[in-house]
Amino acid sequence: MPPKKLPPGQNWREDLIVYDVAPLPPLDLGGFRLRLHGRVRYPCELSWEEIERLPRMQVRADLHCVEGWSVGDLLWEGVPASAILYLIQPEPDVSWVLARSHDGYSTNLPFSYFARPDTLLAFSLKGVPLPPQHGWPLRLVVPSLYAWKSAKYLVALEFLSELKRGYWEERGYHDVGDPWREERRRG
Ligand SMILES: Nc1nc2c(c(=O)[nH]1)N[C@H]1C(S)=C(S)[C@@H](COP(=O)(O)O)O[C@H]1N2
Ligand SMILES: [Mo]
């Protein structure tokens, strides 16, 4: 195999480092709801049963943390972003997405990156259900952006025509965060 490509300023490591900005309040699948809202034709709240009936796909992707480490070839399984978009029908002026997590974390990303074919709402990592520390039960995975955009414990996606900033973006991190352009912090 040819050597894998690494974005500028990154180094490979074997395994993920767990990052959490806040403790996680208790959560159970019975009470779990994923809220899809904002500028969409069909806003909804999906139960875990409903999520399980959606189309699924596997993605093998590298993960790049803005702190400078990358992990290669992680196998995720989950609901493709395209299936979510089909369900909710975003308005034509949607240009940003704000993801919210059960721990109070949030992050914004451009709609164009959310809509990429390798973006998914993952419920499995390396062939097993997401381990608690990696975002159980559901995690946004956006391989085309730095890992802070891949919100763990995902509970809501808001589709917006204007930028609304998330946790790290409010603290100076880049609104896009493309590792190939080294968009770590806002200029
Ligand atoms: N809910 C939530 N998601 C999060 C974070 C967080 O603190 N809370 N940290 C982000 C950051 S900075 C990174 S590098 C990755 C790390 O993923 P891991 O904890 O599964 O290794 O999760 C991202 N998603
Ligand atoms: Mo990170």
Short mmCIF file of C-alpha atoms and ligand atoms in Angstrom, two decimals:
data_model
loop_
_atom_site.label_atom_id
_atom_site.label_comp_id
_atom_site.label_asym_id
_atom_site.label_seq_id
_atom_site.Cartn_x
_atom_site.Cartn_y
_atom_site.Cartn_z
CA MET A 1 0.00 0.00 0.00
CA PRO A 2 1.26 3.53 -0.72
CA PRO A 3 1.95 5.64 2.40
CA LYS A 4 -1.21 7.33 3.63
CA LYS A 5 -1.58 11.05 3.26
CA LEU A 6 -1.54 13.22 6.34
CA PRO A 7 -2.82 16.83 6.47
CA PRO A 8 -0.19 19.51 7.24
CA GLY A 9 1.02 19.70 10.84
CA GLN A 10 -0.43 16.31 11.89
CA ASN A 11 1.24 13.12 13.24
CA TRP A 12 -0.13 9.58 13.21
CA ARG A 13 -0.92 7.81 16.45
CA GLU A 14 -2.39 4.36 17.11
CA ASP A 15 -5.51 5.21 19.08
CA LEU A 16 -8.00 7.92 19.82
CA ILE A 17 -7.50 10.24 22.78
CA VAL A 18 -10.82 10.83 24.53
CA TYR A 19 -11.77 14.52 24.77
CA ASP A 20 -14.79 15.72 26.72
CA VAL A 21 -15.50 19.30 27.74
CA ALA A 22 -18.20 18.37 30.27
CA PRO A 23 -19.53 15.38 32.24
CA LEU A 24 -22.33 13.45 30.54
CA PRO A 25 -25.77 13.43 32.21
CA PRO A 26 -27.46 10.00 32.28
CA LEU A 27 -28.96 8.89 28.99
CA ASP A 28 -31.01 5.84 27.98
CA LEU A 29 -32.18 4.61 24.60
CA GLY A 30 -35.84 4.59 25.68
CA GLY A 31 -35.80 8.33 26.27
CA PHE A 32 -33.38 9.12 23.45
CA ARG A 33 -34.54 11.65 20.84
CA LEU A 34 -32.65 13.15 17.93
CA ARG A 35 -34.09 16.57 17.11
CA LEU A 36 -33.83 17.71 13.48
CA HIS A 37 -34.95 21.30 13.16
CA GLY A 38 -34.34 24.82 11.82
CA ARG A 39 -34.87 25.78 8.21
CA VAL A 40 -36.26 22.43 7.08
CA ARG A 41 -39.57 21.44 5.58
CA TYR A 42 -40.14 18.47 7.91
CA PRO A 43 -38.72 19.07 11.40
CA CYS A 44 -38.91 15.99 13.60
CA GLU A 45 -37.72 14.17 16.70
CA LEU A 46 -36.55 10.65 16.00
CA SER A 47 -36.69 7.91 18.61
CA TRP A 48 -33.98 5.25 18.71
CA GLU A 49 -36.37 2.79 17.04
CA GLU A 50 -36.91 5.22 14.18
CA ILE A 51 -33.17 5.77 13.78
CA GLU A 52 -32.65 2.01 13.59
CA ARG A 53 -35.02 1.83 10.61
CA LEU A 54 -33.08 4.41 8.56
CA PRO A 55 -30.62 3.44 5.82
CA ARG A 56 -27.11 2.71 7.05
CA MET A 57 -23.60 2.67 5.63
CA GLN A 58 -20.02 2.00 6.61
CA VAL A 59 -17.24 4.54 6.24
CA ARG A 60 -13.52 3.89 6.69
CA ALA A 61 -11.84 7.21 7.44
CA ASP A 62 -8.93 8.93 9.17
CA LEU A 63 -9.64 11.21 12.12
CA HIS A 64 -7.64 14.41 12.59
CA CYS A 65 -7.65 16.21 15.93
CA VAL A 66 -6.75 19.89 15.77
CA GLU A 67 -4.18 19.30 18.55
CA GLY A 68 -1.99 17.61 15.92
CA TRP A 69 -2.71 13.88 16.15
CA SER A 70 -4.45 11.71 13.58
CA VAL A 71 -5.74 8.13 13.72
CA GLY A 72 -5.95 6.17 10.47
CA ASP A 73 -8.59 3.83 9.10
CA LEU A 74 -11.37 3.99 11.64
CA LEU A 75 -14.40 1.95 10.61
CA TRP A 76 -17.68 3.69 11.41
CA GLU A 77 -21.22 2.50 10.75
CA GLY A 78 -24.32 4.66 10.89
CA VAL A 79 -26.94 6.67 9.06
CA PRO A 80 -25.64 8.61 6.04
CA ALA A 81 -26.18 12.37 6.19
CA SER A 82 -27.97 12.04 2.85
CA ALA A 83 -30.71 9.95 4.52
CA ILE A 84 -31.24 12.70 7.12
CA LEU A 85 -31.45 15.34 4.39
CA TYR A 86 -33.96 13.25 2.44
CA LEU A 87 -36.11 13.04 5.57
CA ILE A 88 -36.15 16.72 6.56
CA GLN A 89 -35.80 18.52 3.19
CA PRO A 90 -33.69 21.58 4.09
CA GLU A 91 -34.68 24.95 2.60
CA PRO A 92 -32.51 26.13 -0.32
CA ASP A 93 -30.92 28.88 1.81
CA VAL A 94 -29.45 26.51 4.42
CA SER A 95 -25.71 27.11 4.64
CA TRP A 96 -24.74 26.09 8.22
CA VAL A 97 -25.46 23.22 10.58
CA LEU A 98 -25.23 23.41 14.37
CA ALA A 99 -24.82 20.05 16.11
CA ARG A 100 -25.76 19.78 19.80
CA SER A 101 -24.77 17.07 22.24
CA HIS A 102 -26.25 15.63 25.41
CA ASP A 103 -23.27 16.94 27.43
CA GLY A 104 -23.94 20.55 26.38
CA TYR A 105 -21.24 20.48 23.70
CA SER A 106 -22.02 21.99 20.32
CA THR A 107 -20.24 22.66 17.05
CA ASN A 108 -21.06 24.42 13.79
CA LEU A 109 -20.08 23.30 10.30
CA PRO A 110 -20.83 24.38 6.74
CA PHE A 111 -23.82 22.61 5.24
CA SER A 112 -21.66 21.67 2.22
CA TYR A 113 -19.39 19.54 4.45
CA PHE A 114 -22.34 18.02 6.31
CA ALA A 115 -23.79 16.99 2.93
CA ARG A 116 -20.63 15.15 1.79
CA PRO A 117 -21.07 11.45 1.00
CA ASP A 118 -18.73 10.35 3.82
CA THR A 119 -20.59 12.23 6.60
CA LEU A 120 -22.64 9.99 8.87
CA LEU A 121 -24.44 9.73 12.20
CA ALA A 122 -22.50 6.82 13.62
CA PHE A 123 -23.77 4.25 16.12
CA SER A 124 -20.87 1.82 15.71
CA LEU A 125 -17.06 2.00 15.72
CA LYS A 126 -14.76 -0.88 14.66
CA GLY A 127 -17.70 -3.27 14.36
CA VAL A 128 -19.17 -2.76 17.84
CA PRO A 129 -21.70 -0.27 19.28
CA LEU A 130 -20.04 3.07 20.05
CA PRO A 131 -18.16 2.79 23.34
CA PRO A 132 -19.56 5.28 25.91
CA GLN A 133 -16.47 7.51 25.84
CA HIS A 134 -16.59 7.74 22.04
CA GLY A 135 -20.13 9.08 21.91
CA TRP A 136 -22.73 6.41 22.65
CA PRO A 137 -25.39 6.12 21.42
CA LEU A 138 -24.96 8.38 18.39
CA ARG A 139 -22.16 10.52 17.09
CA LEU A 140 -21.76 12.85 14.16
CA VAL A 141 -18.74 11.81 12.08
CA VAL A 142 -17.44 14.33 9.53
CA PRO A 143 -14.19 12.86 8.14
CA SER A 144 -13.60 15.93 5.94
CA LEU A 145 -13.22 18.24 8.98
CA TYR A 146 -11.13 18.33 12.18
CA ALA A 147 -12.46 15.94 14.82
CA TRP A 148 -13.96 18.61 17.07
CA LYS A 149 -16.74 18.88 14.46
CA SER A 150 -17.60 15.19 15.04
CA ALA A 151 -19.92 15.77 17.99
CA LYS A 152 -20.30 12.81 20.36
CA TYR A 153 -23.61 12.07 22.18
CA LEU A 154 -25.44 13.85 19.36
CA VAL A 155 -29.00 14.97 20.23
CA ALA A 156 -29.84 17.73 17.74
CA LEU A 157 -29.00 19.10 14.32
CA GLU A 158 -30.16 22.62 13.52
CA PHE A 159 -30.14 23.73 9.88
CA LEU A 160 -29.45 27.43 9.50
CA SER A 161 -29.22 30.16 6.88
CA GLU A 162 -26.82 32.11 9.12
CA LEU A 163 -23.85 31.10 11.23
CA LYS A 164 -24.54 30.18 14.86
CA ARG A 165 -21.33 29.20 16.66
CA GLY A 166 -20.65 26.11 18.76
CA TYR A 167 -18.51 25.54 21.86
CA TRP A 168 -14.99 25.75 20.36
CA GLU A 169 -15.94 28.14 17.58
CA GLU A 170 -17.08 30.66 20.22
CA ARG A 171 -13.58 30.26 21.69
CA GLY A 172 -11.79 31.15 18.45
CA TYR A 173 -11.70 27.88 16.54
CA HIS A 174 -12.38 27.94 12.82
CA ASP A 175 -15.95 27.96 11.54
CA VAL A 176 -15.06 25.53 8.74
CA GLY A 177 -12.08 23.54 10.12
CA ASP A 178 -10.82 21.78 6.99
CA PRO A 179 -7.58 19.94 7.98
CA TRP A 180 -6.25 20.01 4.38
CA ARG A 181 -6.37 23.82 4.52
CA GLU A 182 -5.12 23.77 8.11
CA GLU A 183 -8.10 25.79 9.33
CA ARG A 184 -7.40 25.45 13.05
CA ARG A 185 -8.30 28.88 14.40
CA ARG A 186 -9.99 31.89 12.86
CA GLY A 187 -7.50 34.27 11.27
N1 LIG B 1 -19.89 15.88 22.84
C1 LIG B 1 -18.58 16.08 22.60
N2 LIG B 1 -18.10 15.69 21.38
C2 LIG B 1 -16.80 15.86 21.10
C3 LIG B 1 -15.92 16.47 22.03
C4 LIG B 1 -16.46 16.87 23.29
O1 LIG B 1 -15.77 17.40 24.17
N3 LIG B 1 -17.79 16.63 23.53
N4 LIG B 1 -14.58 16.66 21.71
C5 LIG B 1 -14.23 16.65 20.28
C6 LIG B 1 -12.79 16.54 20.05
S1 LIG B 1 -11.85 17.92 20.33
C7 LIG B 1 -12.21 15.40 19.55
S2 LIG B 1 -10.56 15.33 19.13
C8 LIG B 1 -12.99 14.18 19.38
C9 LIG B 1 -12.32 13.05 20.12
O2 LIG B 1 -13.05 11.87 19.94
P1 LIG B 1 -12.95 10.74 21.02
O3 LIG B 1 -13.23 11.38 22.38
O4 LIG B 1 -13.97 9.73 20.61
O5 LIG B 1 -11.55 10.21 20.97
O6 LIG B 1 -14.34 14.30 19.83
C10 LIG B 1 -14.94 15.53 19.52
N5 LIG B 1 -16.34 15.45 19.88
MO MO B 2 -9.82 17.46 19.24
#
